[in-house]
C-alpha cells in the first residue's frame, strides 16, 4: 500500500491509541469512589485525590522528551509499545492500590509517564505524515485524546456499578493494554522529507524556509521561550477548570450532581471540537492568527465565569463552553505550530520539550484555583488570574509575530 494511503491507517491507529490514554482526563470519575475505598481500607478519611491528577499531568514531559529521542532512533512503534505497557500496567496496578502513596506510584507515575511516552509519538508522527494539512491532523490526533473524557466515564461508571472501583481499574487496564499494544504494530515511521502523492509543497524563499532544528538549537532560539509561555497561558484556564468542573458547577452555580455531569460533558465535547476546528482554521489563516483569536475569546469566557453566581446557568454554560473550545484549540494547534517553527524532523523531541509549558499549566492551574478557593471561599479570583494570563497570551502572540517577521 502506498504511504499516501497508508498514512490514514497510521492516523486511525494513532487516534485509537490516544482514545485509550486520554482516560487520564476521566480521573474525576475514579477519584470519588477510590477515595471512599481507600478510606475504608486505611481507616482514615480521604476526602480528595486531586494530587494524583496533578502528578500524572506534571510528569508527562519527562517521557515525552525521552520517548521523542528514542522515537527518532528506533521509530514510534517500539516507543508506543513500551509506553502502552507502562500505561496499562499502571491502570491495572491501581486496582490493587491500598493507600494514596501506592496510587501516586501506580496512577500518578505509571499512567502519567506512560501517557507522555505514547502521546508524544502518536501526535508528532501523525503530523509528519501530513505536511499538506498539519493543523487539521494535529487537531484530529489530539481530539481523539480529548474525546476520551466523554466516552471513558460512561464505561467506567458502568464497571463501577456492576463491580467496584478496583475492578474497573483492572478491566480498563487490560483492555487498553491490548488495544494500545495491538495498534502499535500498525504504526510506521514517517520517512524524512515525506511528500504525499498529488501534493506540491509551497515554494520556499529565504524568507519563509523552515530550518530543521534539534532541541539544543531550539532552546537557543528566543521564539521558543515565547511559544512555551504562550502554551502555558493558553492551557492554564482549561486545565484549571477541567480539574474541578463538577464541584465548580455545584458549589458556584448550585447545580445538582446530574446537572454538573452534563456541564462536564459539554466542557469535554467543546474541548474536542476546538482541536479539530482550530486545526482546520490554522491551515487557512495561520497558527499565530488563530492563537491570537483564541486568547481574545478566552478573556470573554473567563469574564462570563467571573460574573456567574448562584443560579446563573446561562453565563456559566457560555463560560465553560468557551473555556473548553479555547483549551482544545491551543492543544490542537501546537503540534503543527511547533513543527512549522522548528521543522518536522526533530518534532518528537522538540514538542516534548515544548510540552513543559502544558505541564506547568497543569500544575499551577488547579493549584491556584484550589488555593484561592480556600482563601476566599469563591472561585471568582481564579477566573481573574486566568483572564490576566489570557491577556498576557495576547501580548506574547503579538511579540512572537513581530520577532518572526524580523
XYZ file of C-alpha atoms in Angstrom:
406
model
C 0.000 0.000 0.000
C 1.428 3.438 -0.953
C 2.381 5.583 2.019
C -0.006 8.319 0.856
C -2.883 5.909 1.541
C -1.281 4.025 4.407
C -0.781 7.237 6.376
C -4.549 7.253 7.023
C -4.268 3.807 8.626
C -1.429 5.129 10.786
C -3.591 8.108 11.767
C -6.548 5.829 12.616
C -4.383 3.583 14.821
C -2.876 6.648 16.495
C -6.340 8.043 17.238
C -7.474 4.749 18.778
C -4.361 4.724 20.959
C -4.976 8.332 22.025
C -8.559 7.468 22.870
C -7.224 4.993 25.450
C -4.560 7.178 27.038
C -6.962 10.148 27.131
C -8.710 8.375 30.001
C -6.279 10.346 32.159
C -8.808 13.202 31.888
C -11.549 10.948 33.235
C -9.779 10.886 36.615
C -12.684 12.687 38.317
C -14.822 9.588 37.684
C -12.350 7.401 39.566
C -11.418 9.902 42.275
C -14.541 9.891 44.481
C -15.149 6.105 44.633
C -11.413 5.494 45.050
C -11.231 7.976 47.932
C -14.144 6.163 49.575
C -12.467 2.792 49.029
C -9.137 3.945 50.474
C -10.939 5.464 53.470
C -12.439 2.047 54.217
C -9.113 0.254 53.704
C -6.885 2.628 55.668
C -9.387 3.580 58.369
C -8.573 7.287 57.946
C -10.756 9.689 55.969
C -9.513 10.639 52.496
C -11.516 13.494 51.010
C -9.516 14.411 47.918
C -7.208 12.662 45.484
C -6.545 15.720 43.313
C -2.810 15.261 43.899
C -2.918 12.105 41.738
C -4.204 14.040 38.711
C -1.665 16.825 39.274
C 1.266 14.386 39.409
C 0.082 12.426 36.363
C -0.107 15.664 34.352
C 3.199 17.017 35.597
C 5.405 14.002 34.796
C 4.259 13.657 31.172
C 7.024 15.809 29.630
C 9.687 13.538 31.149
C 8.739 10.633 28.880
C 7.603 12.865 26.030
C 11.158 14.151 25.754
C 12.936 10.834 26.337
C 10.351 8.987 24.241
C 10.817 11.522 21.467
C 14.549 10.832 21.480
C 14.026 7.069 21.164
C 11.291 7.674 18.613
C 13.828 9.355 16.347
C 16.290 6.472 16.893
C 14.057 3.372 16.970
C 10.777 4.537 15.465
C 7.394 5.243 17.121
C 6.177 1.629 17.070
C 8.513 0.447 19.837
C 8.207 3.575 21.940
C 4.390 3.338 21.848
C 4.618 -0.365 22.717
C 6.743 0.315 25.810
C 4.615 3.309 26.793
C 1.442 1.257 26.336
C 2.770 -1.451 28.657
C 3.668 1.190 31.255
C 0.238 2.824 30.945
C -1.720 -0.454 31.048
C 0.328 -1.834 33.939
C -0.227 1.415 35.859
C -4.004 1.166 35.370
C -4.102 -2.494 36.401
C -1.849 -1.899 39.422
C -4.117 0.969 40.522
C -6.813 -1.652 41.054
C -4.573 -3.212 43.728
C -3.638 0.080 45.443
C -4.357 0.166 49.181
C -3.053 3.650 50.002
C -2.664 7.099 48.494
C 1.086 6.538 48.212
C 0.570 3.383 46.159
C -1.909 5.218 43.944
C 0.609 8.007 43.368
C 3.104 5.390 42.158
C 0.706 3.306 40.048
C -1.520 6.002 38.541
C 0.297 9.283 39.125
C 3.675 7.993 37.914
C 2.853 4.811 35.966
C -0.092 6.112 33.973
C 1.284 9.663 33.736
C 4.673 8.569 32.379
C 3.007 6.100 30.010
C 0.742 8.821 28.608
C 3.689 11.141 27.953
C 5.622 8.465 26.101
C 2.701 7.411 23.892
C 1.056 10.787 23.231
C 4.203 12.485 22.013
C 4.859 9.749 19.440
C 1.334 9.385 18.065
C 0.811 13.114 17.594
C 4.230 14.077 16.196
C 4.363 11.072 13.841
C 0.857 11.797 12.518
C 1.731 15.437 11.856
C 4.872 14.393 9.943
C 2.780 12.180 7.635
C 0.537 15.122 6.678
C 2.678 18.125 5.692
C -0.247 19.173 3.461
C -2.634 19.603 6.407
C -0.627 19.801 9.614
C -3.147 21.867 11.568
C -6.133 19.633 10.789
C -4.274 16.385 11.503
C -2.801 17.759 14.719
C -6.364 18.662 15.682
C -7.756 15.215 14.855
C -4.932 13.380 16.650
C -5.350 15.435 19.802
C -9.172 15.405 19.534
C -9.182 11.616 19.856
C -7.302 12.150 23.110
C -9.825 14.750 24.278
C -12.991 12.801 23.378
C -11.854 10.068 25.750
C -13.084 12.199 28.656
C -16.605 11.810 27.231
C -16.528 8.106 26.372
C -14.436 6.560 29.161
C -16.548 7.937 32.065
C -19.615 6.138 30.671
C -17.755 2.826 30.540
C -16.018 3.370 33.877
C -19.232 4.293 35.693
C -20.915 1.146 34.411
C -17.992 -1.024 35.545
C -18.024 0.623 38.974
C -21.778 -0.003 39.300
C -21.555 -3.657 38.241
C -18.315 -4.494 40.065
C -16.390 -1.896 42.101
C -13.722 0.758 41.606
C -10.792 -1.662 41.885
C -12.219 -3.987 39.242
C -12.938 -1.005 36.971
C -9.229 -0.136 37.013
C -8.253 -3.730 36.250
C -10.724 -4.292 33.404
C -9.962 -0.964 31.721
C -6.236 -1.515 32.200
C -6.273 -4.917 30.492
C -8.479 -3.701 27.634
C -6.372 -0.599 26.991
C -3.131 -2.557 27.236
C -4.348 -4.870 24.466
C -5.631 -2.036 22.248
C -2.535 0.167 22.564
C -0.028 -2.636 22.051
C -2.047 -4.072 19.156
C -2.340 -0.726 17.390
C 1.362 -0.036 17.961
C 2.172 -2.625 15.281
C 0.159 -0.615 12.738
C 2.305 2.461 13.314
C 5.057 3.191 10.809
C 7.831 5.752 10.889
C 7.292 8.694 8.578
C 10.251 8.934 6.159
C 12.314 12.124 6.349
C 11.076 14.650 3.795
C 7.920 12.651 3.011
C 5.695 14.314 0.395
C 2.242 12.766 -0.268
C 1.304 11.954 -3.863
C -0.534 14.726 -5.670
C 0.648 17.491 -3.324
C 3.218 20.075 -4.267
C 4.986 21.749 -1.338
C 4.627 25.527 -1.374
C 7.540 27.356 -2.911
C 10.034 28.470 -0.304
C 12.200 31.538 -0.271
C 14.972 32.563 2.063
C 12.305 34.469 3.981
C 9.891 31.608 4.669
C 12.086 28.499 4.580
C 11.838 26.400 7.754
C 15.120 25.145 9.159
C 15.066 21.793 10.950
C 16.433 22.487 14.417
C 17.322 19.916 17.057
C 16.427 20.552 20.669
C 19.705 22.258 21.544
C 19.256 24.693 18.664
C 15.618 25.206 19.546
C 16.258 26.208 23.171
C 18.776 28.821 21.961
C 16.037 30.475 19.903
C 14.211 33.284 21.805
C 10.997 32.347 19.956
C 10.975 29.011 21.798
C 10.505 30.692 25.173
C 7.743 32.920 23.854
C 5.961 29.872 22.411
C 6.448 27.975 25.693
C 4.827 30.805 27.668
C 2.040 31.089 25.085
C 1.253 27.392 25.559
C 1.246 27.766 29.353
C -1.098 30.772 29.188
C -3.351 29.027 26.672
C -3.684 25.771 28.623
C -3.990 27.377 32.082
C -7.732 28.125 32.168
C -8.708 24.826 30.531
C -6.717 22.680 32.954
C -7.807 24.806 35.917
C -11.494 24.324 35.113
C -11.243 20.700 33.925
C -9.681 19.646 37.222
C -12.693 20.869 39.232
C -15.546 21.263 36.736
C -18.113 19.255 38.724
C -17.532 20.898 42.144
C -17.393 24.256 40.378
C -20.853 23.739 38.873
C -22.344 22.510 42.134
C -20.796 24.969 44.578
C -20.757 28.124 42.462
C -23.972 27.712 40.447
C -25.939 25.364 42.700
C -26.312 22.582 40.131
C -27.236 19.048 41.110
C -24.713 16.264 40.576
C -26.569 15.208 37.411
C -26.572 18.763 36.025
C -22.894 19.112 36.855
C -22.194 15.901 34.921
C -23.859 17.465 31.862
C -21.659 20.549 32.268
C -18.553 18.345 32.415
C -19.652 16.567 29.211
C -20.198 19.891 27.440
C -16.737 21.036 28.523
C -15.211 17.825 27.147
C -17.136 17.970 23.860
C -16.162 21.580 23.178
C -12.574 20.710 24.105
C -12.648 18.008 21.416
C -14.397 20.170 18.827
C -11.931 23.012 19.392
C -8.975 20.782 18.480
C -10.364 19.914 15.065
C -11.905 23.320 14.315
C -8.818 25.332 15.260
C -6.551 22.915 13.408
C -8.636 23.414 10.256
C -8.714 27.207 10.664
C -4.971 27.403 11.311
C -4.329 25.725 7.946
C -6.303 28.581 6.348
C -5.221 31.714 8.241
C -2.082 30.531 10.021
C -1.421 29.182 13.508
C -0.366 32.510 15.002
C -3.502 34.375 13.909
C -5.650 31.520 15.207
C -3.886 31.508 18.580
C -4.330 35.279 18.876
C -8.074 34.851 18.315
C -8.194 32.048 20.888
C -6.650 34.253 23.586
C -9.097 37.087 22.882
C -12.111 34.755 23.062
C -10.700 33.141 26.222
C -10.782 36.512 28.008
C -14.501 36.714 27.180
C -15.056 33.193 28.560
C -13.318 33.952 31.840
C -15.399 37.130 32.107
C -18.597 35.083 31.781
C -17.474 32.753 34.567
C -16.390 35.688 36.735
C -19.881 37.246 36.689
C -21.622 33.897 37.185
C -23.149 33.183 40.568
C -25.799 31.004 42.148
C -28.406 30.120 39.512
C -26.622 31.864 36.603
C -26.754 28.820 34.369
C -26.635 30.675 31.020
C -23.441 32.636 31.650
C -21.869 29.594 33.304
C -22.551 27.337 30.303
C -21.270 30.040 27.952
C -18.115 30.420 30.052
C -17.212 26.734 30.269
C -18.073 26.220 26.593
C -15.631 28.953 25.615
C -13.043 27.577 28.063
C -13.326 24.086 26.567
C -13.220 25.394 22.986
C -10.154 27.567 23.636
C -8.277 24.865 25.543
C -8.893 22.349 22.774
C -7.868 24.898 20.148
C -4.472 25.513 21.750
C -3.803 21.789 22.122
C -4.845 21.062 18.548
C -2.696 23.806 17.026
C 0.556 23.358 18.945
C 1.962 20.123 17.457
C 1.833 21.583 13.934
C 2.814 25.044 15.183
C 5.981 23.633 16.752
C 6.835 21.691 13.595
C 6.220 24.748 11.417
C 8.587 26.852 13.531
C 11.412 24.396 14.210
C 10.986 21.813 11.437
C 9.310 18.400 11.350
C 12.434 16.226 11.513
C 13.035 16.606 15.275
C 9.476 17.427 16.284
C 9.145 14.365 18.526
C 11.747 15.705 20.957
C 11.043 19.385 20.310
C 7.323 19.087 21.011
C 8.081 17.076 24.148
C 10.201 19.943 25.453
C 7.576 22.484 24.395
C 5.043 20.426 26.385
C 6.732 21.606 29.581
C 4.533 24.685 29.180
C 1.473 22.448 29.344
C 2.807 20.625 32.404
C 3.378 23.953 34.164
C -0.221 24.951 33.415
C -1.369 21.527 34.646
C 0.309 22.165 37.992
C -0.354 25.855 38.573
C -3.905 25.966 37.166
C -5.555 23.502 39.591
C -3.260 24.577 42.449
C -4.104 28.275 42.140
C -7.832 27.581 41.858
C -7.805 25.353 44.964
C -5.693 27.815 46.970
C -7.805 30.859 46.079
C -10.996 28.976 46.877
C -9.682 28.048 50.316
C -8.657 31.655 50.995
C -11.735 33.455 49.644
C -14.423 30.792 49.669
C -15.155 31.509 45.984
C -13.711 30.778 42.556
C -14.025 34.281 41.089
C -10.419 35.384 41.716
C -9.166 32.286 39.893
C -11.042 33.427 36.776
C -9.392 36.843 37.066
C -5.981 35.164 37.148
C -6.887 33.099 34.073
C -8.173 36.182 32.217
C -4.944 38.030 33.057
C -2.870 35.162 31.668
C -5.001 35.133 28.511
C -4.295 38.871 28.130
C -0.594 38.102 28.604
C -1.017 35.482 25.870
C -2.261 38.221 23.510
C 0.862 40.292 24.238
C 3.145 37.273 23.767
C 1.489 36.343 20.461
C 1.892 39.866 19.084
C 5.526 39.842 20.257
C 6.048 36.495 18.515
C 4.630 37.880 15.251
C 6.957 40.882 15.356
C 10.055 38.818 16.122
C 9.114 36.210 13.490
C 8.974 38.902 10.801
C 12.453 40.019 11.775
